[in-house]
């Protein structure tokens, strides 16, 4: 009589036998494969065929799972031979073209145009191109002989002031410097006493109106730099600091004008300039600090030296009216600058001795 335990043992033995047959490969390829193994084996999704070995053996369950994941990729094995292919950072990069080639390298069109040394390539005359178009293209080349012939008038190129007669002479002369005009005039009348006398007779007095405008503009800039608030004083140190730059410019213009008239020997124009500039200097601010009035005193000193030189070298050529006007102004000017009274002795000598120059 079979007990329940014996029945259980028989069932387990049958299952173990089936599992052993399914997992153990057969040594004989001709043995038939049980249908239960086909039913329990995994199928390929693409071919729906049981995955087997190349030798016909059935693969293990683990191998079947691995095969379902996808195709195997070749392993990248590292070998010492691959290390030799690594490029050395100090190794020279191979050139694209060997140095021993016979090919002539061409430069870009922009480089050839910038060099301008090589003439353009000869153009082939086509049936469609006309001679007029060809000449127009050749003239565009700056090195062509036709363009050089048109630019040159004679052997040497002449200035634009001589070529272009449409520009007025007065406009052309404005572009020259003072020294160029002097050299041109002196070279024209050199050796000709008559022409020099005629030119000297037509010389006018120097125009000091432009000098006056520049000096008045510098004075306006001084007062414009001063503070405009009622709470601030316009003659203290703070105001002087703001106007110091404009005071220096005022002094520079005054010195330059006086020197220009003195060096040129225009004593009458120098004296007229002093008559105009003295009230301008007097109108400048009188600062509270005595050291800040140094620029003001230096301007008065420059005018005093110019006045002495004009009276000394001009003498009676200045005219009686100018000398009398100077004599009246010296008394007023002495209140601003005491040293100006030194011009009185020079002026008295000019009146008493009647010399043209002292």
Coordinates of C-alpha atoms in Angstrom, one line a residue:
X1 CA 0.0 0.0 0.0
X2 CA 1.4 3.3 -1.1
X3 CA 1.7 5.8 1.6
X4 CA 1.4 9.6 0.9
X5 CA 5.1 10.0 1.5
X6 CA 5.9 7.4 -1.2
X7 CA 3.6 9.2 -3.6
X8 CA 5.5 12.5 -3.0
X9 CA 8.8 10.9 -3.5
X10 CA 7.8 9.4 -6.8
X11 CA 6.5 12.8 -8.1
X12 CA 9.7 14.6 -7.1
X13 CA 11.8 11.9 -8.8
X14 CA 9.9 12.2 -12.1
X15 CA 10.4 16.0 -12.1
X16 CA 14.1 15.7 -11.3
X17 CA 14.5 13.2 -14.1
X18 CA 12.8 15.5 -16.6
X19 CA 14.9 18.5 -15.5
X20 CA 18.1 16.4 -15.8
X21 CA 17.2 15.4 -19.3
X22 CA 16.4 19.0 -20.3
X23 CA 19.6 20.5 -18.9
X24 CA 22.1 17.8 -19.7
X25 CA 23.4 17.9 -23.3
X26 CA 23.2 14.7 -25.3
X27 CA 26.4 13.0 -26.4
X28 CA 24.8 11.7 -29.5
X29 CA 23.5 14.2 -32.0
X30 CA 21.1 11.7 -33.5
X31 CA 19.1 11.3 -30.3
X32 CA 15.7 12.9 -30.6
X33 CA 14.8 15.9 -28.5
X34 CA 11.8 15.6 -26.3
X35 CA 8.8 17.9 -27.2
X36 CA 8.7 19.1 -23.6
X37 CA 12.1 20.7 -24.0
X38 CA 10.9 22.5 -27.2
X39 CA 7.9 23.8 -25.3
X40 CA 10.0 25.0 -22.4
X41 CA 12.9 26.4 -24.4
X42 CA 13.1 30.2 -25.3
X43 CA 12.5 31.3 -28.9
X44 CA 14.3 34.0 -30.8
X45 CA 12.0 37.0 -31.6
X46 CA 13.4 37.4 -35.1
X47 CA 13.6 33.8 -36.5
X48 CA 11.3 32.0 -34.0
X49 CA 13.8 29.2 -34.0
X50 CA 15.3 27.6 -30.9
X51 CA 18.6 29.1 -30.0
X52 CA 21.2 26.4 -30.2
X53 CA 25.0 26.0 -30.4
X54 CA 26.8 25.9 -33.7
X55 CA 27.5 22.2 -32.9
X56 CA 23.8 21.5 -32.5
X57 CA 23.8 21.4 -28.7
X58 CA 21.2 23.3 -26.7
X59 CA 22.5 26.3 -24.8
X60 CA 22.0 26.8 -21.1
X61 CA 19.3 29.1 -19.8
X62 CA 21.8 31.7 -18.8
X63 CA 23.3 31.7 -22.3
X64 CA 19.8 32.0 -23.8
X65 CA 19.1 35.1 -21.8
X66 CA 22.4 36.7 -22.8
X67 CA 21.8 36.0 -26.5
X68 CA 18.4 37.7 -26.3
X69 CA 20.0 41.0 -25.2
X70 CA 21.5 41.6 -28.7
X71 CA 24.5 41.0 -30.8
X72 CA 27.8 40.8 -29.2
X73 CA 30.4 43.5 -29.9
X74 CA 34.0 42.8 -30.5
X75 CA 36.1 43.4 -27.4
X76 CA 38.6 46.2 -27.6
X77 CA 41.8 44.6 -26.3
X78 CA 44.6 47.0 -25.4
X79 CA 47.9 46.0 -27.0
X80 CA 51.4 47.7 -26.7
X81 CA 51.4 48.2 -30.4
X82 CA 48.5 50.8 -30.2
X83 CA 50.6 52.9 -27.8
X84 CA 53.2 53.5 -30.5
X85 CA 50.5 55.3 -32.7
X86 CA 50.1 58.1 -30.2
X87 CA 51.4 61.4 -31.6
X88 CA 54.2 63.0 -29.8
X89 CA 53.3 66.7 -28.9
X90 CA 56.8 67.8 -30.1
X91 CA 56.5 65.9 -33.4
X92 CA 56.3 68.1 -36.5
X93 CA 53.0 68.0 -38.3
X94 CA 53.3 66.6 -41.8
X95 CA 52.7 69.1 -44.5
X96 CA 49.9 68.8 -47.0
X97 CA 52.2 69.2 -49.9
X98 CA 55.8 68.0 -50.1
X99 CA 58.5 70.7 -50.2
X100 CA 60.0 69.2 -53.4
X101 CA 57.0 69.8 -55.5
X102 CA 57.3 71.7 -58.7
X103 CA 53.8 73.4 -58.4
X104 CA 53.8 77.2 -58.4
X105 CA 51.8 78.6 -55.6
X106 CA 49.3 81.3 -56.6
X107 CA 48.5 84.3 -54.4
X108 CA 45.0 85.6 -53.9
X109 CA 43.6 88.3 -56.2
X110 CA 43.3 90.8 -53.2
X111 CA 47.0 90.3 -52.4
X112 CA 48.0 90.9 -56.1
X113 CA 46.0 94.1 -56.2
X114 CA 47.5 95.4 -52.9
X115 CA 51.0 94.8 -54.1
X116 CA 50.4 96.7 -57.4
X117 CA 53.8 95.7 -58.8
X118 CA 52.7 93.1 -61.3
X119 CA 50.8 94.3 -64.4
X120 CA 47.4 92.8 -65.2
X121 CA 47.3 89.7 -67.3
X122 CA 46.8 90.3 -71.0
X123 CA 43.2 90.2 -72.0
X124 CA 42.0 88.3 -75.0
X125 CA 40.0 90.3 -77.5
X126 CA 36.6 88.8 -77.8
X127 CA 34.1 89.5 -80.5
X128 CA 31.7 90.9 -78.0
X129 CA 34.2 93.3 -76.3
X130 CA 34.7 96.7 -77.9
X131 CA 38.0 98.8 -77.9
X132 CA 36.4 101.5 -75.8
X133 CA 35.6 99.1 -73.0
X134 CA 39.1 97.6 -73.1
X135 CA 40.7 101.1 -72.8
X136 CA 38.5 101.9 -69.8
X137 CA 39.6 98.8 -68.1
X138 CA 43.3 99.5 -68.7
X139 CA 43.0 103.0 -67.3
X140 CA 41.7 101.6 -64.0
X141 CA 45.1 100.0 -63.4
X142 CA 47.2 102.6 -61.5
X143 CA 50.5 101.4 -63.0
X144 CA 49.5 101.7 -66.6
X145 CA 51.5 104.2 -68.7
X146 CA 48.4 105.9 -70.0
X147 CA 47.3 106.9 -66.5
X148 CA 50.7 108.2 -65.7
X149 CA 50.8 110.3 -68.9
X150 CA 47.5 112.0 -68.0
X151 CA 48.6 112.8 -64.4
X152 CA 51.9 114.3 -65.5
X153 CA 52.1 117.8 -67.1
X154 CA 55.7 118.1 -68.3
X155 CA 58.5 116.4 -66.6
X156 CA 57.5 117.1 -63.0
X157 CA 54.1 117.3 -61.3
X158 CA 52.9 120.7 -60.5
X159 CA 51.0 121.8 -57.3
X160 CA 47.2 122.0 -57.3
X161 CA 47.4 125.8 -56.7
X162 CA 49.1 126.2 -60.1
X163 CA 46.9 123.7 -62.0
X164 CA 43.4 124.5 -60.8
X165 CA 42.6 128.0 -61.9
X166 CA 39.0 127.8 -60.8
X167 CA 39.9 128.4 -57.2
X168 CA 40.3 132.1 -56.4
X169 CA 43.8 133.3 -55.5
X170 CA 42.7 134.6 -52.1
X171 CA 41.3 131.1 -51.2
X172 CA 44.6 129.5 -52.2
X173 CA 46.7 131.8 -50.2
X174 CA 44.9 130.9 -47.0
X175 CA 46.4 127.4 -47.1
X176 CA 50.0 128.7 -46.9
X177 CA 51.8 129.3 -43.7
X178 CA 53.1 132.7 -42.7
X179 CA 56.7 131.7 -43.5
X180 CA 55.8 130.4 -47.0
X181 CA 54.1 133.7 -47.9
X182 CA 57.1 135.7 -46.6
X183 CA 59.5 133.6 -48.6
X184 CA 57.4 133.9 -51.7
X185 CA 57.1 137.7 -51.5
X186 CA 60.8 138.2 -50.7
X187 CA 61.9 135.9 -53.5
X188 CA 59.7 137.8 -55.9
X189 CA 61.1 141.3 -55.1
X190 CA 64.6 140.3 -54.3
X191 CA 67.1 142.4 -56.2
X192 CA 64.5 144.7 -57.5
X193 CA 64.6 148.0 -55.5
X194 CA 61.7 149.5 -57.4
X195 CA 59.4 146.6 -56.9
X196 CA 60.3 146.4 -53.3
X197 CA 59.6 150.2 -52.9
X198 CA 56.2 149.8 -54.5
X199 CA 55.3 146.8 -52.4
X200 CA 56.4 148.6 -49.2
X201 CA 54.3 151.6 -50.1
X202 CA 51.2 149.3 -50.2
X203 CA 51.8 147.5 -46.9
X204 CA 49.0 148.1 -44.4
X205 CA 49.1 148.1 -40.6
X206 CA 48.7 144.8 -38.9
X207 CA 45.1 144.0 -38.1
X208 CA 44.7 143.8 -34.3
X209 CA 40.9 143.2 -34.4
X210 CA 41.4 139.4 -34.6
X211 CA 43.8 139.7 -31.6
X212 CA 41.3 141.7 -29.7
X213 CA 38.5 139.1 -30.3
X214 CA 40.7 136.3 -29.0
X215 CA 41.7 138.3 -25.9
X216 CA 38.1 139.2 -25.1
X217 CA 37.0 135.6 -25.6
X218 CA 39.7 134.5 -23.1
X219 CA 38.5 137.1 -20.6
X220 CA 34.9 136.0 -20.9
X221 CA 35.9 132.4 -20.2
X222 CA 37.5 133.6 -17.0
X223 CA 34.3 135.1 -15.7
X224 CA 32.3 132.2 -17.0
X225 CA 34.3 129.8 -14.8
X226 CA 33.5 131.7 -11.6
X227 CA 30.7 130.4 -9.4
X228 CA 27.3 132.0 -9.9
X229 CA 25.8 131.3 -6.5
X230 CA 25.1 134.2 -4.2
X231 CA 26.4 132.2 -1.3
X232 CA 29.9 131.9 -2.9
X233 CA 32.5 134.6 -3.2
X234 CA 33.9 135.2 -6.7
X235 CA 37.4 136.3 -5.5
X236 CA 38.3 133.7 -3.0
X237 CA 40.7 130.7 -3.4
X238 CA 37.9 128.4 -4.6
X239 CA 37.0 130.7 -7.4
X240 CA 40.7 131.2 -8.3
X241 CA 41.1 127.4 -8.6
X242 CA 38.3 127.2 -11.1
X243 CA 39.6 130.1 -13.2
X244 CA 43.3 129.3 -13.0
X245 CA 43.3 127.5 -16.4
X246 CA 41.6 130.3 -18.2
X247 CA 43.9 132.9 -16.6
X248 CA 46.9 131.0 -18.0
X249 CA 45.3 131.0 -21.5
X250 CA 44.7 134.7 -21.2
X251 CA 48.3 135.3 -20.3
X252 CA 49.6 133.1 -23.2
X253 CA 47.5 135.0 -25.8
X254 CA 48.7 138.4 -24.5
X255 CA 52.3 137.4 -24.5
X256 CA 52.1 135.9 -28.0
X257 CA 50.4 138.9 -29.5
X258 CA 52.9 141.3 -28.0
X259 CA 55.9 139.3 -29.1
X260 CA 54.5 138.9 -32.6
X261 CA 54.2 142.7 -33.0
X262 CA 57.5 143.4 -31.3
X263 CA 59.5 141.0 -33.5
X264 CA 57.9 142.3 -36.7
X265 CA 58.8 145.9 -35.8
X266 CA 55.2 147.2 -36.1
X267 CA 55.6 149.8 -33.3
X268 CA 52.5 151.7 -34.1
X269 CA 50.4 148.5 -34.1
X270 CA 52.1 147.4 -30.8
X271 CA 51.2 150.7 -29.1
X272 CA 47.6 150.4 -30.3
X273 CA 47.4 146.9 -29.0
X274 CA 48.6 148.1 -25.6
X275 CA 45.9 150.7 -25.5
X276 CA 43.4 147.9 -26.2
X277 CA 44.8 145.2 -23.9
X278 CA 45.4 147.3 -20.8
X279 CA 41.7 147.7 -19.9
X280 CA 41.2 144.0 -20.5
X281 CA 43.9 143.0 -18.0
X282 CA 42.5 145.6 -15.5
X283 CA 39.0 144.0 -15.8
X284 CA 40.2 140.6 -14.7
X285 CA 39.4 139.6 -11.1
X286 CA 41.5 141.0 -8.3
X287 CA 41.8 138.1 -6.0
X288 CA 41.7 138.2 -2.2
X289 CA 45.0 136.3 -1.9
X290 CA 47.9 138.4 -3.1
X291 CA 49.8 135.4 -4.5
X292 CA 46.9 134.7 -6.8
X293 CA 47.4 138.1 -8.5
X294 CA 50.8 137.0 -10.0
X295 CA 49.3 136.4 -13.4
X296 CA 47.6 139.8 -13.4
X297 CA 51.0 141.5 -12.6
X298 CA 52.8 139.5 -15.2
X299 CA 50.4 140.7 -17.9
X300 CA 50.9 144.3 -16.8
X301 CA 54.7 143.8 -17.0
X302 CA 54.5 142.4 -20.5
X303 CA 52.5 145.4 -21.7
X304 CA 54.9 147.8 -19.9
X305 CA 57.9 146.3 -21.7
X306 CA 56.1 146.5 -25.0
X307 CA 55.3 150.1 -24.4
X308 CA 58.9 151.0 -23.6
X309 CA 60.1 149.2 -26.8
X310 CA 57.5 151.0 -29.0
X311 CA 58.4 154.4 -27.7
X312 CA 62.2 153.8 -27.8
X313 CA 62.4 152.3 -31.3
X314 CA 59.3 154.1 -32.8
X315 CA 60.0 157.6 -31.6
X316 CA 58.2 160.4 -33.5
X317 CA 57.3 157.9 -36.2
X318 CA 54.5 156.9 -33.9
X319 CA 52.8 160.2 -34.5
X320 CA 52.2 163.1 -32.1
X321 CA 48.7 162.0 -31.4
X322 CA 49.7 158.5 -30.2
X323 CA 52.4 159.9 -28.0
X324 CA 50.1 162.4 -26.3
X325 CA 47.5 159.7 -25.8
X326 CA 50.1 157.5 -24.2
X327 CA 51.2 160.3 -21.9
X328 CA 47.7 160.7 -20.6
X329 CA 47.2 157.0 -20.0
X330 CA 50.4 156.5 -18.1
X331 CA 49.1 158.4 -15.1
X332 CA 46.0 156.2 -15.0
X333 CA 48.0 153.0 -15.6
X334 CA 50.4 153.8 -12.7
X335 CA 47.5 153.0 -10.3
X336 CA 47.4 149.5 -11.6
X337 CA 51.1 148.9 -12.1
X338 CA 53.6 151.3 -10.7
X339 CA 56.5 150.3 -12.9
X340 CA 54.8 151.7 -16.0
X341 CA 56.0 155.1 -15.0
X342 CA 59.4 154.1 -16.2
X343 CA 58.1 154.8 -19.7
X344 CA 57.7 158.5 -18.9
X345 CA 61.5 159.2 -19.1
X346 CA 61.7 157.5 -22.5
X347 CA 58.7 159.4 -23.7
X348 CA 60.1 162.8 -22.6
X349 CA 63.3 162.1 -24.4
X350 CA 61.4 161.5 -27.6
X351 CA 59.6 164.8 -27.3
X352 CA 62.5 167.0 -26.2
X353 CA 65.3 165.7 -28.5
X354 CA 63.0 165.0 -31.4
X355 CA 64.8 161.9 -32.5
X356 CA 63.3 159.4 -34.7
X357 CA 64.8 156.5 -32.7
X358 CA 66.6 156.5 -29.4

